[in-house]
Coordinates of C-alpha atoms and ligand atoms in Angstrom, one line a residue:
M1 CA -58.3 -108.7 6.2
K2 CA -59.2 -112.2 7.4
L3 CA -62.3 -110.9 9.1
F4 CA -63.3 -109.0 5.9
I5 CA -63.1 -112.3 4.0
L6 CA -64.9 -114.1 6.5
V7 CA -67.8 -111.5 6.4
A8 CA -67.8 -111.5 2.6
V9 CA -67.9 -115.3 2.2
F10 CA -70.5 -115.7 4.9
G11 CA -72.6 -112.8 3.9
L12 CA -72.6 -114.0 0.3
S13 CA -73.9 -117.5 1.3
L14 CA -76.3 -116.0 3.8
A15 CA -77.8 -113.7 1.1
Q16 CA -79.0 -116.6 -0.9
H17 CA -81.4 -117.4 2.0
N18 CA -83.0 -114.0 1.7
P19 CA -86.1 -113.6 -0.7
N20 CA -85.3 -110.0 -1.1
F21 CA -88.8 -109.0 -0.4
K22 CA -89.7 -105.4 -1.0
H23 CA -91.6 -103.2 1.7
G24 CA -91.9 -105.8 4.5
R25 CA -93.8 -108.3 2.3
T26 CA -93.5 -112.0 3.3
S27 CA -95.0 -114.6 0.9
I28 CA -94.5 -116.1 -2.4
V29 CA -97.5 -117.3 -4.6
H30 CA -97.0 -120.1 -7.2
L31 CA -98.9 -119.0 -10.2
F32 CA -98.7 -122.7 -11.8
E33 CA -98.9 -122.5 -15.5
W34 CA -100.0 -119.0 -15.9
R35 CA -99.1 -117.0 -18.9
W36 CA -96.8 -114.1 -18.4
A37 CA -99.3 -111.7 -19.8
D38 CA -101.6 -112.7 -17.1
I39 CA -99.1 -112.5 -14.3
A40 CA -98.1 -109.0 -15.3
K41 CA -101.9 -108.0 -14.8
E42 CA -102.2 -109.9 -11.7
C43 CA -99.3 -108.2 -10.2
E44 CA -100.8 -104.8 -10.8
R45 CA -104.4 -105.3 -10.1
F46 CA -104.0 -107.7 -7.1
L47 CA -100.7 -109.1 -5.8
G48 CA -99.1 -105.6 -5.5
P49 CA -102.2 -104.0 -3.6
K50 CA -102.8 -107.2 -1.5
G51 CA -99.1 -107.3 -0.3
F52 CA -97.8 -110.5 -1.9
G53 CA -93.9 -110.7 -1.9
G54 CA -93.3 -112.5 -5.1
V55 CA -94.5 -115.1 -7.7
Q56 CA -92.9 -118.4 -8.5
I57 CA -93.4 -118.8 -12.2
S58 CA -93.4 -122.1 -14.3
P59 CA -90.1 -122.8 -16.2
P60 CA -89.7 -119.9 -18.7
N61 CA -87.2 -121.8 -21.2
E62 CA -87.9 -123.8 -24.3
H63 CA -89.5 -127.2 -23.4
I64 CA -90.7 -130.3 -25.3
L65 CA -94.2 -130.5 -26.7
V66 CA -95.8 -133.6 -25.7
N67 CA -98.6 -135.1 -27.9
S68 CA -99.6 -138.2 -25.9
P69 CA -101.0 -137.3 -23.5
Y70 CA -101.9 -134.0 -25.1
R71 CA -99.7 -131.0 -23.7
P72 CA -99.3 -132.3 -20.0
W73 CA -98.3 -129.8 -17.5
W74 CA -95.1 -131.7 -16.8
Q75 CA -93.8 -131.3 -20.6
R76 CA -92.2 -127.9 -19.0
Y77 CA -90.0 -130.0 -16.9
Q78 CA -88.2 -131.4 -20.1
P79 CA -86.0 -128.6 -21.6
I80 CA -84.8 -128.3 -25.1
S81 CA -82.8 -125.1 -24.8
Y82 CA -82.6 -121.9 -22.7
K83 CA -84.3 -119.8 -25.2
L84 CA -87.0 -118.0 -23.4
C85 CA -90.2 -118.9 -25.2
S86 CA -92.7 -121.3 -23.4
R87 CA -96.2 -122.2 -23.1
S88 CA -96.6 -119.1 -20.9
G89 CA -95.3 -116.8 -23.5
S90 CA -92.5 -115.1 -25.3
E91 CA -89.2 -113.5 -24.1
S92 CA -90.7 -110.1 -24.6
E93 CA -93.8 -110.8 -22.7
L94 CA -91.6 -112.5 -19.8
R95 CA -89.4 -109.2 -19.9
D96 CA -92.6 -107.0 -19.7
M97 CA -94.0 -109.1 -16.8
I98 CA -90.9 -108.9 -14.8
S99 CA -90.6 -105.1 -14.9
R100 CA -94.3 -104.4 -14.3
C101 CA -94.3 -106.8 -11.3
N102 CA -91.2 -105.1 -9.8
K103 CA -92.6 -101.8 -10.3
V104 CA -95.6 -102.7 -8.0
G105 CA -93.2 -104.5 -5.4
V106 CA -93.7 -108.0 -6.4
N107 CA -90.6 -110.3 -7.0
I108 CA -90.4 -112.8 -9.7
Y109 CA -88.7 -116.4 -8.9
V110 CA -88.0 -118.6 -11.8
D111 CA -88.5 -122.4 -11.6
A112 CA -84.9 -123.4 -13.0
V113 CA -84.8 -126.9 -14.6
I114 CA -81.0 -127.5 -14.8
N115 CA -80.5 -131.1 -13.7
H116 CA -81.7 -132.5 -17.2
M117 CA -83.0 -131.9 -20.7
C118 CA -86.0 -133.9 -22.2
G119 CA -86.6 -137.6 -21.6
S120 CA -84.6 -140.2 -23.5
G121 CA -87.8 -141.1 -25.3
G122 CA -88.6 -137.6 -26.5
G123 CA -87.8 -138.3 -30.2
E124 CA -86.3 -136.0 -32.9
G125 CA -87.6 -133.0 -34.6
T126 CA -89.0 -129.5 -34.0
H127 CA -91.7 -130.4 -31.4
S128 CA -90.6 -127.9 -28.9
S129 CA -92.0 -124.7 -27.7
C130 CA -89.7 -122.3 -29.7
G131 CA -89.4 -124.6 -32.7
S132 CA -85.9 -125.6 -32.1
W133 CA -84.7 -128.8 -33.6
F134 CA -83.4 -131.6 -31.2
S135 CA -82.7 -135.1 -31.0
A136 CA -83.3 -136.9 -27.7
S137 CA -81.9 -140.2 -28.9
R138 CA -78.6 -138.6 -29.9
E139 CA -78.6 -136.4 -27.0
D140 CA -78.3 -133.5 -29.4
F141 CA -79.5 -129.9 -28.4
P142 CA -78.0 -127.6 -30.9
S143 CA -79.9 -124.5 -29.7
V144 CA -77.7 -124.6 -26.5
P145 CA -75.7 -126.3 -27.8
F146 CA -75.3 -129.6 -25.8
S147 CA -74.2 -132.7 -27.4
N148 CA -73.8 -136.2 -26.1
L149 CA -70.4 -135.2 -24.5
D150 CA -72.5 -133.1 -22.0
F151 CA -74.4 -135.9 -20.3
N152 CA -73.9 -138.3 -17.5
D153 CA -74.2 -141.7 -19.2
H154 CA -70.6 -142.7 -18.4
K155 CA -71.0 -141.8 -14.7
C156 CA -74.2 -143.9 -14.2
H157 CA -73.7 -147.5 -13.5
T158 CA -77.3 -148.9 -13.6
G159 CA -78.3 -151.3 -16.4
S160 CA -81.2 -149.0 -17.3
E161 CA -79.2 -145.8 -17.0
E162 CA -82.1 -144.8 -14.7
I163 CA -82.2 -144.1 -11.0
E164 CA -83.2 -147.5 -9.6
N165 CA -82.3 -147.1 -5.9
Y166 CA -82.8 -143.9 -4.0
G167 CA -80.6 -145.4 -1.2
D168 CA -77.5 -144.9 -3.6
A169 CA -76.5 -141.2 -3.7
N170 CA -74.4 -141.8 -6.8
Q171 CA -77.4 -143.2 -8.7
V172 CA -79.7 -140.4 -7.5
R173 CA -77.3 -137.8 -8.9
N174 CA -75.6 -139.4 -11.8
C175 CA -78.2 -141.4 -13.4
R176 CA -81.6 -140.4 -15.1
L177 CA -84.6 -139.4 -13.2
V178 CA -87.7 -140.9 -14.8
G179 CA -85.6 -141.2 -18.1
L180 CA -84.6 -137.5 -18.2
L181 CA -81.3 -136.9 -20.0
D182 CA -78.9 -136.0 -17.1
L183 CA -76.6 -133.1 -17.6
A184 CA -72.9 -133.4 -16.5
L185 CA -72.9 -130.4 -14.2
E186 CA -69.1 -131.1 -13.3
K187 CA -68.1 -129.9 -16.9
D188 CA -67.2 -126.2 -16.8
Y189 CA -68.8 -125.9 -20.2
V190 CA -72.2 -127.1 -18.8
R191 CA -71.9 -125.0 -15.8
G192 CA -71.3 -122.0 -18.0
K193 CA -74.4 -122.7 -20.1
V194 CA -76.6 -123.0 -16.9
A195 CA -75.2 -119.8 -15.4
D196 CA -75.5 -117.9 -18.5
F197 CA -79.2 -118.9 -18.7
M198 CA -79.7 -117.9 -15.0
N199 CA -77.8 -114.6 -15.3
K200 CA -79.8 -113.5 -18.3
L201 CA -82.9 -113.8 -16.0
I202 CA -81.2 -112.0 -13.3
D203 CA -80.3 -109.2 -15.6
M204 CA -83.8 -109.1 -16.7
G205 CA -84.8 -108.4 -13.1
V206 CA -85.8 -111.6 -11.3
A207 CA -85.2 -112.0 -7.5
G208 CA -84.1 -115.6 -7.5
F209 CA -84.7 -119.2 -8.4
R210 CA -86.7 -122.4 -7.3
V211 CA -84.1 -125.0 -8.3
D212 CA -85.8 -128.1 -9.6
A213 CA -84.7 -131.6 -8.6
T214 CA -81.9 -130.3 -6.6
K215 CA -81.6 -133.8 -4.9
H216 CA -80.3 -135.1 -8.2
M217 CA -77.5 -132.6 -8.4
W218 CA -74.1 -132.6 -6.4
P219 CA -73.9 -129.8 -3.9
G220 CA -70.3 -129.0 -5.2
D221 CA -71.7 -128.5 -8.8
L222 CA -74.5 -126.2 -7.5
S223 CA -72.0 -124.2 -5.4
A224 CA -69.7 -123.6 -8.5
I225 CA -73.0 -122.6 -10.5
Y226 CA -74.5 -120.3 -8.0
G227 CA -71.0 -118.6 -7.5
R228 CA -71.1 -117.5 -11.0
L229 CA -74.5 -115.9 -10.7
H230 CA -74.6 -112.0 -10.9
N231 CA -76.0 -109.8 -8.1
L232 CA -79.6 -108.6 -8.7
N233 CA -80.4 -105.7 -11.1
T234 CA -80.0 -102.6 -9.2
N235 CA -82.8 -100.9 -11.1
W236 CA -85.1 -103.0 -8.5
F237 CA -82.7 -104.2 -5.7
S238 CA -80.0 -102.6 -3.6
G239 CA -76.5 -103.0 -4.7
G240 CA -74.8 -106.3 -3.7
S241 CA -78.1 -108.2 -3.4
R242 CA -77.8 -112.0 -4.1
P243 CA -80.4 -113.9 -5.9
F244 CA -82.7 -115.9 -3.5
I245 CA -82.2 -119.6 -3.9
F246 CA -84.7 -122.2 -2.7
Q247 CA -83.9 -125.8 -3.6
E248 CA -86.4 -128.6 -4.3
V249 CA -85.2 -131.6 -2.2
I250 CA -87.8 -134.1 -1.0
D251 CA -86.5 -135.4 2.3
L252 CA -89.1 -137.1 4.5
G253 CA -86.2 -139.0 6.1
G254 CA -84.8 -142.5 5.1
E255 CA -82.9 -141.8 2.0
A256 CA -79.4 -141.4 1.2
I257 CA -79.7 -137.7 0.5
S258 CA -80.6 -135.3 3.1
S259 CA -81.8 -131.6 2.8
R260 CA -78.9 -130.8 5.1
E261 CA -76.4 -131.2 2.3
Y262 CA -77.9 -128.1 0.6
F263 CA -78.3 -125.6 3.5
H264 CA -75.0 -123.7 2.9
L265 CA -76.4 -123.0 -0.7
G266 CA -79.6 -121.5 0.0
R267 CA -83.0 -122.4 1.4
V268 CA -84.6 -125.9 0.9
T269 CA -88.2 -127.0 0.5
E270 CA -89.5 -128.5 3.8
F271 CA -91.7 -131.3 2.6
K272 CA -92.4 -132.7 6.1
Y273 CA -94.3 -129.4 6.8
G274 CA -97.4 -130.1 4.4
A275 CA -97.3 -133.8 5.1
K276 CA -97.5 -133.3 8.8
L277 CA -99.9 -130.4 8.7
G278 CA -102.2 -132.6 6.4
N279 CA -102.3 -135.3 9.1
V280 CA -103.1 -132.8 11.9
I281 CA -105.8 -131.0 9.9
R282 CA -107.4 -134.2 8.8
K283 CA -106.9 -135.7 12.5
W284 CA -105.3 -138.8 11.0
N285 CA -102.7 -141.0 12.8
G286 CA -104.0 -139.6 16.1
E287 CA -102.7 -136.2 15.4
K288 CA -104.4 -133.1 17.1
L289 CA -104.0 -129.4 16.6
S290 CA -103.0 -129.1 20.3
Y291 CA -99.8 -131.2 19.5
T292 CA -98.7 -128.2 17.3
K293 CA -97.7 -126.0 20.3
N294 CA -94.1 -126.6 19.2
W295 CA -94.7 -126.5 15.5
G296 CA -91.6 -125.9 13.5
E297 CA -88.1 -127.3 14.6
G298 CA -89.8 -128.8 17.5
W299 CA -91.5 -131.2 15.0
G300 CA -88.2 -132.2 13.5
F301 CA -88.4 -129.9 10.6
M302 CA -85.1 -128.1 9.4
S303 CA -84.0 -125.0 11.1
N304 CA -86.3 -122.0 10.5
G305 CA -83.6 -120.0 8.5
N306 CA -83.3 -122.8 5.9
A307 CA -87.0 -123.5 5.3
L308 CA -89.3 -122.8 2.3
V309 CA -92.8 -124.0 3.5
F310 CA -96.1 -124.7 1.6
V311 CA -99.2 -126.8 2.4
D312 CA -99.2 -128.3 -1.1
N313 CA -97.2 -128.0 -4.2
H314 CA -97.9 -128.6 -8.0
D315 CA -96.6 -132.2 -7.7
N316 CA -98.1 -133.4 -4.4
Q317 CA -101.5 -131.8 -5.1
R318 CA -101.9 -134.5 -7.8
G319 CA -100.0 -137.5 -6.4
H320 CA -96.5 -136.8 -8.0
G321 CA -93.4 -136.3 -5.8
A322 CA -94.0 -136.9 -2.1
G323 CA -96.2 -136.3 0.9
G324 CA -98.9 -138.9 0.0
A325 CA -102.7 -138.8 0.8
S326 CA -102.4 -136.5 3.8
I327 CA -101.6 -133.4 1.7
V328 CA -104.4 -131.1 1.6
T329 CA -105.3 -129.0 -1.5
F330 CA -108.2 -126.8 -2.8
W331 CA -110.2 -130.1 -3.4
D332 CA -110.9 -130.0 0.4
S333 CA -111.4 -126.3 0.6
R334 CA -112.5 -125.9 4.1
L335 CA -109.5 -127.8 5.6
Y336 CA -107.2 -126.1 3.1
K337 CA -108.2 -122.7 4.2
M338 CA -107.5 -123.5 7.8
A339 CA -104.1 -125.3 6.8
V340 CA -103.0 -122.3 5.0
G341 CA -104.3 -119.9 7.6
Y342 CA -102.2 -121.8 10.1
M343 CA -99.0 -121.5 8.0
L344 CA -99.3 -118.0 7.3
A345 CA -100.1 -117.2 11.0
H346 CA -97.1 -119.2 12.3
P347 CA -93.5 -117.6 12.3
Y348 CA -91.7 -120.7 10.8
G349 CA -90.2 -120.6 7.3
V350 CA -90.6 -118.5 4.1
T351 CA -94.1 -119.4 2.9
R352 CA -95.4 -120.1 -0.4
V353 CA -99.0 -120.2 -1.3
M354 CA -100.2 -122.5 -4.1
S355 CA -102.6 -121.2 -7.0
S356 CA -103.8 -124.1 -9.1
F357 CA -105.9 -125.0 -12.1
R358 CA -108.8 -127.4 -11.9
W359 CA -108.5 -130.7 -13.8
N360 CA -110.8 -133.9 -14.2
R361 CA -109.6 -135.6 -11.1
N362 CA -110.2 -139.3 -11.4
I363 CA -108.7 -141.4 -8.7
V364 CA -108.7 -145.1 -9.3
N365 CA -107.1 -147.3 -6.6
G366 CA -105.3 -144.3 -5.1
K367 CA -103.8 -143.0 -8.3
D368 CA -105.2 -140.1 -10.3
Q369 CA -105.6 -141.2 -13.8
N370 CA -105.6 -137.5 -15.0
D371 CA -102.7 -136.3 -12.9
W372 CA -101.1 -135.2 -16.4
M373 CA -103.6 -132.8 -17.5
G374 CA -102.3 -129.4 -18.4
P375 CA -103.7 -126.0 -17.8
P376 CA -107.0 -124.7 -19.1
S377 CA -106.3 -124.7 -23.0
Y378 CA -107.8 -124.1 -26.3
G379 CA -108.0 -126.9 -28.8
D380 CA -104.6 -126.2 -30.3
G381 CA -103.0 -126.7 -26.9
S382 CA -102.4 -123.0 -26.1
T383 CA -103.1 -121.9 -22.6
K384 CA -106.2 -119.7 -21.8
P385 CA -106.0 -116.5 -20.1
V386 CA -107.2 -116.2 -16.6
P387 CA -110.6 -114.3 -16.4
V388 CA -111.2 -112.5 -13.1
Y389 CA -114.6 -111.4 -11.9
S390 CA -115.6 -108.5 -9.7
D391 CA -116.2 -110.8 -6.7
Q392 CA -112.4 -111.6 -6.9
T393 CA -113.0 -115.1 -8.2
C394 CA -111.4 -116.5 -11.3
G395 CA -113.1 -118.4 -14.3
D396 CA -112.2 -121.0 -17.0
G397 CA -110.9 -123.6 -14.5
W398 CA -108.4 -121.4 -12.8
V399 CA -108.8 -121.9 -9.0
C400 CA -106.9 -118.9 -7.9
E401 CA -106.5 -120.0 -4.1
H402 CA -104.5 -116.9 -3.6
R403 CA -107.7 -114.8 -4.3
W404 CA -109.8 -116.6 -1.7
R405 CA -110.6 -114.0 0.9
Q406 CA -109.4 -116.0 3.9
I407 CA -105.9 -116.8 2.2
T408 CA -105.4 -113.2 0.8
N409 CA -106.2 -111.8 4.2
M410 CA -103.8 -114.2 5.9
V411 CA -101.0 -113.2 3.6
K412 CA -101.7 -109.6 4.9
F413 CA -101.8 -110.9 8.6
R414 CA -98.2 -112.4 8.1
N415 CA -96.9 -108.9 6.9
V416 CA -98.7 -107.1 9.8
V417 CA -97.1 -109.4 12.4
N418 CA -93.6 -109.8 10.6
G419 CA -90.9 -110.1 13.2
Q420 CA -93.2 -110.7 16.2
P421 CA -92.7 -113.7 18.4
H422 CA -95.0 -116.8 18.7
S423 CA -97.0 -116.0 21.9
N424 CA -100.1 -116.5 24.0
W425 CA -100.5 -120.0 23.1
W426 CA -103.8 -121.8 24.3
D427 CA -105.4 -125.0 23.5
N428 CA -108.1 -127.4 24.8
Q429 CA -106.0 -130.4 24.6
S430 CA -107.8 -131.4 21.5
N431 CA -108.3 -129.5 18.2
Q432 CA -109.0 -125.9 19.5
V433 CA -105.8 -123.8 19.6
A434 CA -105.0 -120.3 19.5
F435 CA -101.9 -118.3 19.3
G436 CA -100.6 -114.7 18.8
R437 CA -97.7 -112.8 17.2
G438 CA -96.7 -110.3 20.0
N439 CA -99.1 -107.5 20.2
R440 CA -99.7 -107.4 16.4
G441 CA -102.0 -110.4 15.6
F442 CA -104.0 -113.3 17.2
I443 CA -105.6 -116.3 15.6
V444 CA -108.0 -119.1 16.9
F445 CA -109.0 -122.4 15.2
N446 CA -111.7 -124.8 16.1
N447 CA -111.2 -128.1 14.3
D448 CA -113.3 -130.0 16.9
D449 CA -116.7 -131.5 16.4
W450 CA -118.1 -129.2 19.1
N451 CA -118.2 -125.4 19.5
L452 CA -115.3 -123.3 20.9
D453 CA -116.4 -120.9 23.6
A454 CA -113.4 -119.4 25.5
T455 CA -112.0 -116.1 26.8
L456 CA -108.4 -116.0 25.9
N457 CA -105.4 -113.5 26.4
T458 CA -104.7 -112.1 23.0
G459 CA -101.7 -109.9 23.9
M460 CA -103.4 -107.2 21.8
P461 CA -104.1 -103.6 22.7
G462 CA -107.8 -103.0 23.7
G463 CA -110.4 -102.2 21.0
T464 CA -113.0 -103.6 18.5
Y465 CA -111.3 -105.6 15.8
C466 CA -112.6 -107.2 12.6
D467 CA -112.1 -110.7 12.0
V468 CA -110.4 -111.1 8.6
I469 CA -111.5 -114.8 7.9
S470 CA -115.4 -114.2 8.0
G471 CA -115.0 -110.9 6.4
Q472 CA -112.7 -107.9 6.5
K473 CA -112.3 -104.3 7.3
E474 CA -113.6 -102.0 4.8
G475 CA -113.1 -98.4 5.4
S476 CA -114.4 -98.0 8.8
R477 CA -116.9 -100.9 8.8
C478 CA -116.4 -104.7 9.2
T479 CA -118.0 -107.2 6.8
G480 CA -117.3 -110.2 9.2
K481 CA -117.5 -110.9 12.9
Q482 CA -116.3 -108.3 15.4
I483 CA -114.0 -109.1 18.2
Q484 CA -113.9 -106.9 21.4
V485 CA -110.6 -106.9 23.1
G486 CA -110.5 -105.6 26.7
G487 CA -108.0 -103.3 28.3
D488 CA -106.3 -106.3 29.7
G489 CA -105.8 -107.9 26.3
R490 CA -108.5 -110.6 26.9
A491 CA -111.3 -111.3 24.4
H492 CA -114.1 -113.8 24.2
F493 CA -114.3 -116.0 21.2
R494 CA -117.1 -118.3 20.1
I495 CA -116.6 -120.4 16.9
S496 CA -119.2 -123.0 16.0
N497 CA -117.9 -126.3 14.5
Q498 CA -120.7 -125.6 11.9
D499 CA -119.1 -122.3 10.7
E500 CA -118.2 -122.1 7.1
D501 CA -114.6 -121.4 8.2
P502 CA -114.1 -122.4 11.9
F503 CA -111.2 -119.9 12.6
V504 CA -110.9 -116.3 13.5
A505 CA -107.9 -113.8 12.8
I506 CA -107.4 -110.3 14.0
H507 CA -104.4 -108.2 13.6
A508 CA -103.3 -104.5 14.2
E509 CA -104.5 -103.2 10.9
S510 CA -108.0 -104.8 11.2
K511 CA -108.7 -102.6 14.3
L512 CA -111.8 -100.6 13.8
Ligands
QV4_1 C1 -91.4 -142.3 -18.5 C2 -91.2 -143.6 -17.6 C3 -89.7 -143.9 -17.3 C4 -88.9 -144.0 -18.6 C5 -89.3 -142.8 -19.5 C6 -88.5 -143.1 -20.8 O1 -92.0 -143.4 -16.3 O2 -89.6 -144.9 -16.4 O3 -87.6 -144.0 -18.4 O4 -90.6 -142.6 -19.6 O5 -88.4 -141.8 -21.5 C7 -92.6 -137.4 -17.3 C8 -93.6 -138.7 -17.2 C9 -92.8 -139.9 -17.0 C10 -91.8 -140.2 -18.2 C11 -90.9 -138.8 -18.0 C12 -89.8 -138.9 -19.1 O6 -94.6 -138.4 -16.2 O7 -93.7 -140.9 -17.0 O8 -91.1 -141.2 -17.9 O9 -91.7 -137.6 -18.3 O10 -90.6 -138.9 -20.5 C13 -92.4 -133.7 -13.7 C14 -93.4 -134.8 -13.4 C15 -92.9 -136.1 -14.0 C16 -92.4 -135.9 -15.4 C17 -91.3 -134.9 -15.5 C18 -90.9 -134.6 -16.8 O11 -93.7 -134.9 -12.1 O12 -93.9 -137.1 -14.0 O13 -92.1 -137.1 -16.1 O14 -91.9 -133.6 -15.0 O15 -91.9 -134.2 -17.7 C19 -88.8 -137.0 -7.4 C20 -87.7 -136.0 -7.5 C21 -88.2 -134.6 -7.6 C22 -89.4 -134.5 -8.5 C23 -90.4 -135.5 -8.3 C24 -91.6 -135.4 -9.0 O16 -86.8 -136.2 -6.5 O17 -87.2 -133.7 -7.9 O18 -89.9 -136.8 -8.2 N1 -90.0 -133.1 -8.6 C25 -89.5 -132.2 -9.6 C26 -90.7 -131.3 -10.1 C27 -91.5 -132.2 -11.1 C28 -90.7 -132.6 -12.2 C29 -89.2 -132.9 -11.9 C30 -88.7 -132.7 -10.8 C31 -88.5 -133.3 -13.1 O19 -91.4 -130.6 -9.2 O20 -92.7 -131.6 -11.5 O21 -91.4 -134.0 -12.8 O22 -88.0 -132.0 -13.8 O23 -89.3 -137.1 -6.0
CA2 CA1 -78.4 -135.4 -12.1

């Protein structure tokens, strides 16, 4: 009996670390600010066929409408209620998207903003995405309903009611993050409202949650909320499946709150990953690719089983949140493809690919003056659809990094090598490195300012392989470079430092 309870409790907590991917898929893509109708189509025409495991969607619940600046992306991080109408669409469009994506094997993960409601300066009225009336000054949100009794004011002891010192865990969790009205999650009533919201989404078929601003919530409160969550919908997931939980905690070291405090509750975002990888790829701070031989825990990252990793996210690609200038983004496309390629080839962590929209970047003294700009929109502020063309690219300001051939093909690479060990490491003690994944895949990078010319042990069965970076296998032909692997597993690689993409990747399913 005791053993049974132990297994049950441990099994339950472990399950929240599992993304519940279908059919051996391995990566999430964040379709930042996409409309539900476009995500549904993208699942069917692209993500399903290309082997993506899931989509992180923007917050689906009612949010404030900000006029000045006009309709910034960050208005969606200011909830007004848990009604499911947002800039991305209505509840019925959301429901339709979830089932259409599930049908083609693509999971949906919801960005859950549960630490707070809108900012204290959010005013009063019906300037909200479903038109619900609210009053920020009176802390009155009748559509939930939450009243001033449901906020943390009495627990915060700073003069401004704001977080003033990140060295003080009580402030970080009980005071307002940039003026956002901080919910009293220790109250059973508030926990119940939050759990109802999440359970409604679970019942609709989502596979889990990105938990926003986790650092600003007490682990005990989250444990109580997660404990109330339903199992996943058995139309799509096997009985007893727990929602996947990945928690946004920015921990670069040196603050009162550490990622570690949340490991027992689910996975945690590893922000060191993108910050360090950016330095390596940019060759800043004396970093070299060859130093990444022990990438992962060897670099002081959290344990593999707890980590959710990414090169950039919707905050640090525009200077919000953390990571600083080293973060690589689509703006540095050549470096970006290499960084994402490295992440997807490496076994560490559950991987998330970013998919962005373009904005009028305007950096003055290190700060982007237009870091607020929302998605491509019409004059009335409504989000534009994502047009896709026959060459796989997107239009109207949607970047669609996940559709860049090099990135799409590395998402597949990760599926093909799933479960295989990091193997056959090689480096030139500078910025040329190579590594394999057992006998299923091999990747070679040249980030030096000279050519790479080397015969390497790939660990792969002999044959001719198609490089999935310069091209791909189409039927029985290869549109890119061809790599000959000998019967001894050795192959010759030549990568010019002038190549459009100075890396090469082959895998079991790119064999000709
Ligand atoms: C302003 C002033 C405040 C003042 C307040 C008064 O700056 O000093 O108290 O008015 O009302 C927006 C504005 C911000 C404004 C605030 C409240 O940018 O200037 O405060 O609204 O009106 C996103 C954006 C924020 C944005 C917020 C809400 O990044 O700029 O704030 O949405 O719209 C820390 C956290 C981490 C967080 C990261 C950005 O530990 O959790 O900062 N990351 C997540 C999300 C992020 C989101 C939030 C958390 C909040 O990824 O996108 O913030 O939900 O590191
Ligand atoms: Ca809080």
